[in-house]
mmCIF file of N, CA and C and ligand atoms in Angstrom:
data_model
loop_
_atom_site.group_PDB
_atom_site.id
_atom_site.type_symbol
_atom_site.label_atom_id
_atom_site.label_comp_id
_atom_site.label_asym_id
_atom_site.label_seq_id
_atom_site.Cartn_x
_atom_site.Cartn_y
_atom_site.Cartn_z
ATOM 1 N N UNK A 28 0.833 -1.207 0.000
ATOM 2 C CA UNK A 28 0.000 0.000 0.000
ATOM 3 C C UNK A 28 0.862 1.248 0.000
ATOM 4 N N UNK A 29 0.415 2.218 -0.780
ATOM 5 C CA UNK A 29 1.124 3.495 -0.797
ATOM 6 C C UNK A 29 0.968 4.186 0.552
ATOM 7 N N UNK A 30 2.036 4.867 1.013
ATOM 8 C CA UNK A 30 1.849 5.679 2.212
ATOM 9 C C UNK A 30 0.858 6.813 1.915
ATOM 10 N N UNK A 31 0.002 7.067 2.890
ATOM 11 C CA UNK A 31 -1.064 8.042 2.715
ATOM 12 C C UNK A 31 -0.695 9.317 3.467
ATOM 13 N N UNK A 32 -0.734 10.440 2.764
ATOM 14 C CA UNK A 32 -0.366 11.698 3.392
ATOM 15 C C UNK A 32 -1.515 12.684 3.256
ATOM 16 N N UNK A 33 -1.869 13.311 4.356
ATOM 17 C CA UNK A 33 -2.901 14.360 4.350
ATOM 18 C C UNK A 33 -2.206 15.713 4.344
ATOM 19 N N UNK A 34 -2.540 16.538 3.344
ATOM 20 C CA UNK A 34 -1.981 17.883 3.247
ATOM 21 C C UNK A 34 -3.078 18.877 3.598
ATOM 22 N N UNK A 35 -2.862 19.661 4.650
ATOM 23 C CA UNK A 35 -3.824 20.702 5.037
ATOM 24 C C UNK A 35 -3.166 22.045 4.729
ATOM 25 N N UNK A 36 -3.623 22.677 3.686
ATOM 26 C CA UNK A 36 -2.946 23.868 3.144
ATOM 27 C C UNK A 36 -3.961 24.718 2.393
ATOM 28 N N UNK A 37 -4.042 26.007 2.704
ATOM 29 C CA UNK A 37 -5.042 26.862 2.050
ATOM 30 C C UNK A 37 -4.502 27.568 0.810
ATOM 31 N N UNK A 38 -3.191 27.533 0.621
ATOM 32 C CA UNK A 38 -2.615 28.198 -0.551
ATOM 33 C C UNK A 38 -2.591 27.216 -1.721
ATOM 34 N N UNK A 39 -3.339 27.559 -2.781
ATOM 35 C CA UNK A 39 -3.512 26.610 -3.889
ATOM 36 C C UNK A 39 -2.185 26.233 -4.541
ATOM 37 N N UNK A 40 -1.297 27.202 -4.689
ATOM 38 C CA UNK A 40 -0.010 26.903 -5.331
ATOM 39 C C UNK A 40 0.813 25.928 -4.503
ATOM 40 N N UNK A 41 0.858 26.158 -3.201
ATOM 41 C CA UNK A 41 1.595 25.239 -2.334
ATOM 42 C C UNK A 41 0.955 23.856 -2.314
ATOM 43 N N UNK A 42 -0.382 23.850 -2.252
ATOM 44 C CA UNK A 42 -1.102 22.577 -2.232
ATOM 45 C C UNK A 42 -0.809 21.798 -3.517
ATOM 46 N N UNK A 43 -0.835 22.505 -4.637
ATOM 47 C CA UNK A 43 -0.569 21.873 -5.920
ATOM 48 C C UNK A 43 0.856 21.333 -5.965
ATOM 49 N N UNK A 44 1.804 22.151 -5.540
ATOM 50 C CA UNK A 44 3.217 21.758 -5.612
ATOM 51 C C UNK A 44 3.501 20.541 -4.729
ATOM 52 N N UNK A 45 3.040 20.593 -3.487
ATOM 53 C CA UNK A 45 3.323 19.480 -2.562
ATOM 54 C C UNK A 45 2.627 18.210 -3.046
ATOM 55 N N UNK A 46 1.378 18.352 -3.515
ATOM 56 C CA UNK A 46 0.649 17.189 -4.040
ATOM 57 C C UNK A 46 1.401 16.577 -5.212
ATOM 58 N N UNK A 47 1.845 17.430 -6.123
ATOM 59 C CA UNK A 47 2.582 16.955 -7.305
ATOM 60 C C UNK A 47 3.828 16.169 -6.895
ATOM 61 N N UNK A 48 4.588 16.742 -5.970
ATOM 62 C CA UNK A 48 5.840 16.092 -5.543
ATOM 63 C C UNK A 48 5.544 14.749 -4.869
ATOM 64 N N UNK A 49 4.568 14.742 -3.987
ATOM 65 C CA UNK A 49 4.312 13.524 -3.223
ATOM 66 C C UNK A 49 3.719 12.422 -4.105
ATOM 67 N N UNK A 50 2.830 12.792 -5.026
ATOM 68 C CA UNK A 50 2.258 11.772 -5.916
ATOM 69 C C UNK A 50 3.336 11.196 -6.839
ATOM 70 N N UNK A 51 4.228 12.062 -7.277
ATOM 71 C CA UNK A 51 5.336 11.614 -8.115
ATOM 72 C C UNK A 51 6.221 10.616 -7.365
ATOM 73 N N UNK A 52 6.250 10.747 -6.048
ATOM 74 C CA UNK A 52 7.053 9.852 -5.214
ATOM 75 C C UNK A 52 6.219 8.713 -4.624
ATOM 76 N N UNK A 53 5.070 8.464 -5.262
ATOM 77 C CA UNK A 53 4.290 7.271 -4.953
ATOM 78 C C UNK A 53 3.534 7.331 -3.626
ATOM 79 N N UNK A 54 3.206 8.532 -3.171
ATOM 80 C CA UNK A 54 2.332 8.682 -2.019
ATOM 81 C C UNK A 54 0.899 8.844 -2.508
ATOM 82 N N UNK A 55 -0.036 8.372 -1.682
ATOM 83 C CA UNK A 55 -1.432 8.724 -1.893
ATOM 84 C C UNK A 55 -1.681 10.028 -1.147
ATOM 85 N N UNK A 56 -2.269 11.014 -1.829
ATOM 86 C CA UNK A 56 -2.455 12.335 -1.221
ATOM 87 C C UNK A 56 -3.929 12.609 -0.970
ATOM 88 N N UNK A 57 -4.218 13.090 0.223
ATOM 89 C CA UNK A 57 -5.551 13.596 0.568
ATOM 90 C C UNK A 57 -5.380 15.085 0.837
ATOM 91 N N UNK A 58 -6.264 15.898 0.280
ATOM 92 C CA UNK A 58 -6.122 17.349 0.407
ATOM 93 C C UNK A 58 -7.215 17.948 1.279
ATOM 94 N N UNK A 59 -6.827 18.922 2.099
ATOM 95 C CA UNK A 59 -7.794 19.737 2.825
ATOM 96 C C UNK A 59 -7.338 21.184 2.740
ATOM 97 N N UNK A 60 -8.295 22.098 2.633
ATOM 98 C CA UNK A 60 -7.970 23.525 2.471
ATOM 99 C C UNK A 60 -8.240 24.340 3.722
ATOM 100 N N UNK A 61 -8.758 23.685 4.757
ATOM 101 C CA UNK A 61 -8.883 24.351 6.048
ATOM 102 C C UNK A 61 -8.754 23.303 7.148
ATOM 103 N N UNK A 62 -8.531 23.781 8.363
ATOM 104 C CA UNK A 62 -8.202 22.882 9.451
ATOM 105 C C UNK A 62 -9.319 21.942 9.850
ATOM 106 N N UNK A 63 -10.542 22.449 9.888
ATOM 107 C CA UNK A 63 -11.626 21.599 10.371
ATOM 108 C C UNK A 63 -11.913 20.453 9.411
ATOM 109 N N UNK A 64 -11.906 20.728 8.110
ATOM 110 C CA UNK A 64 -12.091 19.602 7.183
ATOM 111 C C UNK A 64 -10.862 18.690 7.238
ATOM 112 N N UNK A 65 -9.700 19.254 7.552
ATOM 113 C CA UNK A 65 -8.507 18.429 7.728
ATOM 114 C C UNK A 65 -8.662 17.438 8.872
ATOM 115 N N UNK A 66 -9.208 17.909 9.978
ATOM 116 C CA UNK A 66 -9.421 17.021 11.134
ATOM 117 C C UNK A 66 -10.411 15.918 10.767
ATOM 118 N N UNK A 67 -11.479 16.291 10.056
ATOM 119 C CA UNK A 67 -12.474 15.292 9.625
ATOM 120 C C UNK A 67 -11.851 14.241 8.709
ATOM 121 N N UNK A 68 -11.074 14.725 7.736
ATOM 122 C CA UNK A 68 -10.467 13.796 6.777
ATOM 123 C C UNK A 68 -9.415 12.914 7.455
ATOM 124 N N UNK A 69 -8.731 13.451 8.444
ATOM 125 C CA UNK A 69 -7.747 12.651 9.183
ATOM 126 C C UNK A 69 -8.439 11.510 9.922
ATOM 127 N N UNK A 70 -9.572 11.811 10.545
ATOM 128 C CA UNK A 70 -10.308 10.778 11.279
ATOM 129 C C UNK A 70 -10.850 9.729 10.317
ATOM 130 N N UNK A 71 -11.254 10.168 9.124
ATOM 131 C CA UNK A 71 -11.863 9.264 8.154
ATOM 132 C C UNK A 71 -10.819 8.385 7.463
ATOM 133 N N UNK A 72 -9.692 8.974 7.067
ATOM 134 C CA UNK A 72 -8.731 8.260 6.213
ATOM 135 C C UNK A 72 -7.510 7.718 6.948
ATOM 136 N N UNK A 73 -7.308 8.140 8.202
ATOM 137 C CA UNK A 73 -6.153 7.671 8.974
ATOM 138 C C UNK A 73 -4.839 7.748 8.190
ATOM 139 N N UNK A 74 -4.409 8.942 7.833
ATOM 140 C CA UNK A 74 -3.168 9.067 7.045
ATOM 141 C C UNK A 74 -1.949 8.591 7.841
ATOM 142 N N UNK A 75 -0.893 8.241 7.106
ATOM 143 C CA UNK A 75 0.368 7.848 7.747
ATOM 144 C C UNK A 75 1.136 9.074 8.238
ATOM 145 N N UNK A 76 0.804 10.226 7.677
ATOM 146 C CA UNK A 76 1.494 11.463 8.059
ATOM 147 C C UNK A 76 0.622 12.643 7.635
ATOM 148 N N UNK A 77 0.709 13.722 8.409
ATOM 149 C CA UNK A 77 -0.059 14.934 8.093
ATOM 150 C C UNK A 77 0.901 16.104 7.923
ATOM 151 N N UNK A 78 0.761 16.806 6.796
ATOM 152 C CA UNK A 78 1.473 18.070 6.589
ATOM 153 C C UNK A 78 0.477 19.177 6.880
ATOM 154 N N UNK A 79 0.792 20.025 7.830
ATOM 155 C CA UNK A 79 -0.188 21.015 8.302
ATOM 156 C C UNK A 79 0.393 22.421 8.225
ATOM 157 N N UNK A 80 -0.220 23.229 7.387
ATOM 158 C CA UNK A 80 0.128 24.643 7.274
ATOM 159 C C UNK A 80 -0.202 25.347 8.604
ATOM 160 N N UNK A 81 0.598 26.335 8.964
ATOM 161 C CA UNK A 81 0.303 27.088 10.191
ATOM 162 C C UNK A 81 -0.722 28.189 9.941
ATOM 163 N N UNK A 82 -0.528 28.936 8.861
ATOM 164 C CA UNK A 82 -1.444 30.039 8.556
ATOM 165 C C UNK A 82 -2.633 29.510 7.778
ATOM 166 N N UNK A 83 -3.748 29.305 8.476
ATOM 167 C CA UNK A 83 -4.962 28.796 7.859
ATOM 168 C C UNK A 83 -6.116 29.717 8.230
ATOM 169 N N UNK A 84 -7.173 29.734 7.407
ATOM 170 C CA UNK A 84 -8.323 30.562 7.756
ATOM 171 C C UNK A 84 -9.052 30.007 8.979
ATOM 172 N N UNK A 85 -9.676 30.878 9.737
ATOM 173 C CA UNK A 85 -10.522 30.570 10.903
ATOM 174 C C UNK A 85 -9.698 30.085 12.097
ATOM 175 N N UNK A 86 -9.054 28.938 11.949
ATOM 176 C CA UNK A 86 -8.242 28.439 13.065
ATOM 177 C C UNK A 86 -6.866 28.046 12.546
ATOM 178 N N UNK A 87 -5.830 28.481 13.255
ATOM 179 C CA UNK A 87 -4.476 28.246 12.750
ATOM 180 C C UNK A 87 -4.009 26.808 12.998
ATOM 181 N N UNK A 88 -2.869 26.505 12.421
ATOM 182 C CA UNK A 88 -2.341 25.149 12.479
ATOM 183 C C UNK A 88 -2.005 24.669 13.887
ATOM 184 N N UNK A 89 -1.616 25.594 14.761
ATOM 185 C CA UNK A 89 -1.320 25.194 16.147
ATOM 186 C C UNK A 89 -2.583 24.611 16.806
ATOM 187 N N UNK A 90 -3.688 25.342 16.595
ATOM 188 C CA UNK A 90 -4.954 24.920 17.180
ATOM 189 C C UNK A 90 -5.419 23.590 16.588
ATOM 190 N N UNK A 91 -5.241 23.446 15.287
ATOM 191 C CA UNK A 91 -5.639 22.198 14.618
ATOM 192 C C UNK A 91 -4.760 21.033 15.079
ATOM 193 N N UNK A 92 -3.479 21.280 15.279
ATOM 194 C CA UNK A 92 -2.582 20.219 15.762
ATOM 195 C C UNK A 92 -3.041 19.724 17.134
ATOM 196 N N UNK A 93 -3.462 20.649 17.983
ATOM 197 C CA UNK A 93 -3.937 20.237 19.317
ATOM 198 C C UNK A 93 -5.205 19.384 19.195
ATOM 199 N N UNK A 94 -6.102 19.749 18.255
ATOM 200 C CA UNK A 94 -7.299 18.936 18.006
ATOM 201 C C UNK A 94 -6.925 17.527 17.567
ATOM 202 N N UNK A 95 -5.986 17.440 16.627
ATOM 203 C CA UNK A 95 -5.573 16.135 16.107
ATOM 204 C C UNK A 95 -4.987 15.288 17.238
ATOM 205 N N UNK A 96 -4.176 15.911 18.071
ATOM 206 C CA UNK A 96 -3.558 15.175 19.187
ATOM 207 C C UNK A 96 -4.579 14.793 20.248
ATOM 208 N N UNK A 97 -5.709 15.490 20.272
ATOM 209 C CA UNK A 97 -6.760 15.167 21.240
ATOM 210 C C UNK A 97 -7.575 13.950 20.831
ATOM 211 N N UNK A 98 -7.403 13.492 19.591
ATOM 212 C CA UNK A 98 -8.097 12.307 19.096
ATOM 213 C C UNK A 98 -7.189 11.096 19.322
ATOM 214 N N UNK A 99 -7.610 10.169 20.166
ATOM 215 C CA UNK A 99 -6.739 9.038 20.532
ATOM 216 C C UNK A 99 -6.295 8.236 19.305
ATOM 217 N N UNK A 100 -7.167 8.183 18.291
ATOM 218 C CA UNK A 100 -6.817 7.399 17.103
ATOM 219 C C UNK A 100 -5.770 8.098 16.239
ATOM 220 N N UNK A 101 -5.589 9.388 16.455
ATOM 221 C CA UNK A 101 -4.627 10.149 15.660
ATOM 222 C C UNK A 101 -3.424 10.575 16.499
ATOM 223 N N UNK A 102 -3.374 10.034 17.686
ATOM 224 C CA UNK A 102 -2.388 10.507 18.659
ATOM 225 C C UNK A 102 -0.939 10.267 18.238
ATOM 226 N N UNK A 103 -0.714 9.247 17.419
ATOM 227 C CA UNK A 103 0.672 8.890 17.097
ATOM 228 C C UNK A 103 1.072 9.261 15.665
ATOM 229 N N UNK A 104 0.140 9.780 14.878
ATOM 230 C CA UNK A 104 0.498 10.108 13.484
ATOM 231 C C UNK A 104 1.458 11.308 13.468
ATOM 232 N N UNK A 105 2.549 11.206 12.680
ATOM 233 C CA UNK A 105 3.448 12.357 12.605
ATOM 234 C C UNK A 105 2.734 13.555 11.978
ATOM 235 N N UNK A 106 2.871 14.713 12.600
ATOM 236 C CA UNK A 106 2.301 15.954 12.059
ATOM 237 C C UNK A 106 3.449 16.926 11.825
ATOM 238 N N UNK A 107 3.630 17.292 10.560
ATOM 239 C CA UNK A 107 4.721 18.188 10.197
ATOM 240 C C UNK A 107 4.158 19.577 9.903
ATOM 241 N N UNK A 108 4.657 20.577 10.597
ATOM 242 C CA UNK A 108 4.254 21.961 10.337
ATOM 243 C C UNK A 108 4.915 22.446 9.056
ATOM 244 N N UNK A 109 4.128 23.142 8.228
ATOM 245 C CA UNK A 109 4.677 23.770 7.023
ATOM 246 C C UNK A 109 4.359 25.251 7.130
ATOM 247 N N UNK A 110 5.397 26.055 7.259
ATOM 248 C CA UNK A 110 5.140 27.459 7.537
ATOM 249 C C UNK A 110 6.259 28.373 7.083
ATOM 250 N N UNK A 111 5.870 29.589 6.773
ATOM 251 C CA UNK A 111 6.852 30.613 6.447
ATOM 252 C C UNK A 111 7.213 31.444 7.682
ATOM 253 N N UNK A 112 6.605 31.136 8.816
ATOM 254 C CA UNK A 112 6.945 31.828 10.062
ATOM 255 C C UNK A 112 8.307 31.343 10.544
ATOM 256 N N UNK A 113 9.357 31.845 9.953
ATOM 257 C CA UNK A 113 10.685 31.358 10.334
ATOM 258 C C UNK A 113 11.246 32.236 11.449
ATOM 259 N N UNK A 114 10.553 32.255 12.538
ATOM 260 C CA UNK A 114 10.975 33.129 13.628
ATOM 261 C C UNK A 114 11.437 32.307 14.825
ATOM 262 N N UNK A 115 12.318 32.909 15.604
ATOM 263 C CA UNK A 115 12.812 32.243 16.802
ATOM 264 C C UNK A 115 11.621 31.917 17.706
ATOM 265 N N UNK A 116 11.582 30.693 18.198
ATOM 266 C CA UNK A 116 10.503 30.300 19.094
ATOM 267 C C UNK A 116 9.397 29.545 18.399
ATOM 268 N N UNK A 117 9.309 29.654 17.074
ATOM 269 C CA UNK A 117 8.243 28.957 16.360
ATOM 270 C C UNK A 117 8.367 27.450 16.451
ATOM 271 N N UNK A 118 9.586 26.954 16.353
ATOM 272 C CA UNK A 118 9.775 25.512 16.449
ATOM 273 C C UNK A 118 9.292 25.002 17.807
ATOM 274 N N UNK A 119 9.661 25.737 18.860
ATOM 275 C CA UNK A 119 9.256 25.349 20.214
ATOM 276 C C UNK A 119 7.731 25.373 20.344
ATOM 277 N N UNK A 120 7.121 26.427 19.768
ATOM 278 C CA UNK A 120 5.659 26.543 19.842
ATOM 279 C C UNK A 120 5.005 25.391 19.084
ATOM 280 N N UNK A 121 5.588 25.034 17.943
ATOM 281 C CA UNK A 121 5.036 23.945 17.137
ATOM 282 C C UNK A 121 5.124 22.619 17.890
ATOM 283 N N UNK A 122 6.274 22.347 18.484
ATOM 284 C CA UNK A 122 6.447 21.095 19.229
ATOM 285 C C UNK A 122 5.480 21.051 20.414
ATOM 286 N N UNK A 123 5.333 22.195 21.085
ATOM 287 C CA UNK A 123 4.431 22.250 22.238
ATOM 288 C C UNK A 123 2.974 22.016 21.829
ATOM 289 N N UNK A 124 2.626 22.348 20.583
ATOM 290 C CA UNK A 124 1.252 22.156 20.105
ATOM 291 C C UNK A 124 1.013 20.744 19.593
ATOM 292 N N UNK A 125 2.043 19.914 19.590
ATOM 293 C CA UNK A 125 1.884 18.524 19.179
ATOM 294 C C UNK A 125 2.501 18.178 17.843
ATOM 295 N N UNK A 126 3.116 19.156 17.186
ATOM 296 C CA UNK A 126 3.783 18.851 15.927
ATOM 297 C C UNK A 126 5.003 17.970 16.181
ATOM 298 N N UNK A 127 5.283 17.124 15.192
ATOM 299 C CA UNK A 127 6.439 16.237 15.264
ATOM 300 C C UNK A 127 7.686 16.945 14.748
ATOM 301 N N UNK A 128 7.493 17.766 13.729
ATOM 302 C CA UNK A 128 8.630 18.434 13.080
ATOM 303 C C UNK A 128 8.112 19.647 12.330
ATOM 304 N N UNK A 129 8.975 20.276 11.583
ATOM 305 C CA UNK A 129 8.750 21.612 11.070
ATOM 306 C C UNK A 129 9.484 21.744 9.742
ATOM 307 N N UNK A 130 8.766 22.115 8.676
ATOM 308 C CA UNK A 130 9.380 22.373 7.369
ATOM 309 C C UNK A 130 9.094 23.823 6.998
ATOM 310 N N UNK A 131 10.112 24.529 6.546
ATOM 311 C CA UNK A 131 9.913 25.937 6.218
ATOM 312 C C UNK A 131 9.576 26.136 4.741
ATOM 313 N N UNK A 132 8.683 27.082 4.492
ATOM 314 C CA UNK A 132 8.413 27.542 3.135
ATOM 315 C C UNK A 132 9.468 28.574 2.761
ATOM 316 N N UNK A 133 9.795 28.743 1.516
ATOM 317 C CA UNK A 133 9.214 28.007 0.384
ATOM 318 C C UNK A 133 9.636 26.538 0.373
ATOM 319 N N UNK A 134 8.714 25.688 -0.122
ATOM 320 C CA UNK A 134 8.968 24.258 -0.213
ATOM 321 C C UNK A 134 10.169 24.011 -1.121
ATOM 322 N N UNK A 135 11.072 23.179 -0.663
ATOM 323 C CA UNK A 135 12.214 22.772 -1.484
ATOM 324 C C UNK A 135 11.925 21.371 -2.050
ATOM 325 N N UNK A 136 11.623 21.302 -3.355
ATOM 326 C CA UNK A 136 11.271 20.010 -3.958
ATOM 327 C C UNK A 136 12.388 18.975 -3.841
ATOM 328 N N UNK A 137 13.626 19.441 -3.661
ATOM 329 C CA UNK A 137 14.772 18.531 -3.567
ATOM 330 C C UNK A 137 14.832 17.813 -2.215
ATOM 331 N N UNK A 138 14.282 18.438 -1.180
ATOM 332 C CA UNK A 138 14.479 17.885 0.160
ATOM 333 C C UNK A 138 13.187 17.480 0.873
ATOM 334 N N UNK A 139 12.029 17.917 0.369
ATOM 335 C CA UNK A 139 10.806 17.696 1.152
ATOM 336 C C UNK A 139 10.491 16.212 1.319
ATOM 337 N N UNK A 140 10.775 15.405 0.288
ATOM 338 C CA UNK A 140 10.456 13.976 0.401
ATOM 339 C C UNK A 140 11.295 13.328 1.503
ATOM 340 N N UNK A 141 12.588 13.663 1.539
ATOM 341 C CA UNK A 141 13.454 13.139 2.604
ATOM 342 C C UNK A 141 12.972 13.573 3.981
ATOM 343 N N UNK A 142 12.559 14.819 4.077
ATOM 344 C CA UNK A 142 12.069 15.348 5.356
ATOM 345 C C UNK A 142 10.847 14.561 5.836
ATOM 346 N N UNK A 143 10.037 14.136 4.880
ATOM 347 C CA UNK A 143 8.817 13.412 5.223
ATOM 348 C C UNK A 143 9.103 11.942 5.499
ATOM 349 N N UNK A 144 9.909 11.327 4.634
ATOM 350 C CA UNK A 144 10.176 9.888 4.759
ATOM 351 C C UNK A 144 10.805 9.544 6.110
ATOM 352 N N UNK A 145 11.580 10.462 6.656
ATOM 353 C CA UNK A 145 12.254 10.119 7.915
ATOM 354 C C UNK A 145 11.272 9.955 9.072
ATOM 355 N N UNK A 146 10.031 10.375 8.872
ATOM 356 C CA UNK A 146 9.021 10.201 9.915
ATOM 357 C C UNK A 146 8.100 9.018 9.650
ATOM 358 N N UNK A 147 8.393 8.243 8.605
ATOM 359 C CA UNK A 147 7.587 7.063 8.294
ATOM 360 C C UNK A 147 8.378 5.810 8.651
ATOM 361 N N UNK A 148 7.693 4.678 8.830
ATOM 362 C CA UNK A 148 8.411 3.442 9.121
ATOM 363 C C UNK A 148 9.432 3.163 8.018
ATOM 364 N N UNK A 149 10.617 2.648 8.363
ATOM 365 C CA UNK A 149 11.672 2.447 7.368
ATOM 366 C C UNK A 149 11.370 1.308 6.411
ATOM 367 N N UNK A 150 11.995 1.387 5.245
ATOM 368 C CA UNK A 150 12.003 0.263 4.324
ATOM 369 C C UNK A 150 10.717 0.041 3.553
ATOM 370 N N UNK A 151 9.909 1.092 3.390
ATOM 371 C CA UNK A 151 8.695 0.908 2.595
ATOM 372 C C UNK A 151 9.074 0.713 1.133
ATOM 373 N N UNK A 152 8.774 -0.474 0.577
ATOM 374 C CA UNK A 152 9.207 -0.788 -0.793
ATOM 375 C C UNK A 152 8.500 0.068 -1.844
ATOM 376 N N UNK A 153 7.385 0.678 -1.483
ATOM 377 C CA UNK A 153 6.653 1.500 -2.463
ATOM 378 C C UNK A 153 7.363 2.821 -2.711
ATOM 379 N N UNK A 154 8.224 3.226 -1.788
ATOM 380 C CA UNK A 154 8.834 4.546 -1.922
ATOM 381 C C UNK A 154 9.988 4.514 -2.913
ATOM 382 N N UNK A 155 10.039 5.516 -3.731
ATOM 383 C CA UNK A 155 11.114 5.580 -4.724
ATOM 384 C C UNK A 155 12.346 6.200 -4.088
HETATM 385 MN MN1 LIG B 19 -1.644 29.173 4.591
#
């Protein structure tokens, strides 16, 4: 089975780019454009990993990460923050909100797959 990744991102260009890269690398991608539908889709599809934008409409990624961590069935899924907030203290705030790791925008197509794969179980034969 392909690893399943949920991308929660409101910026269409970023969503398109990350989806393109991940599908090219043999991931199944589920898309959400706001946090609440992201939480619903996470509960429904049980992704292997969640990429979560910080700047989202209505409720930000920190708040959504806490919701995801409050669901016992989603408690162990890696959640990676994707954000342009490259400020001192953001990493600490992200970890405190339940994020596993942190990727900075702009997305680097050369490194994002490696950044993601390191949070998945090793040796998945489907991964290129
Ligand atoms: Mn955003």
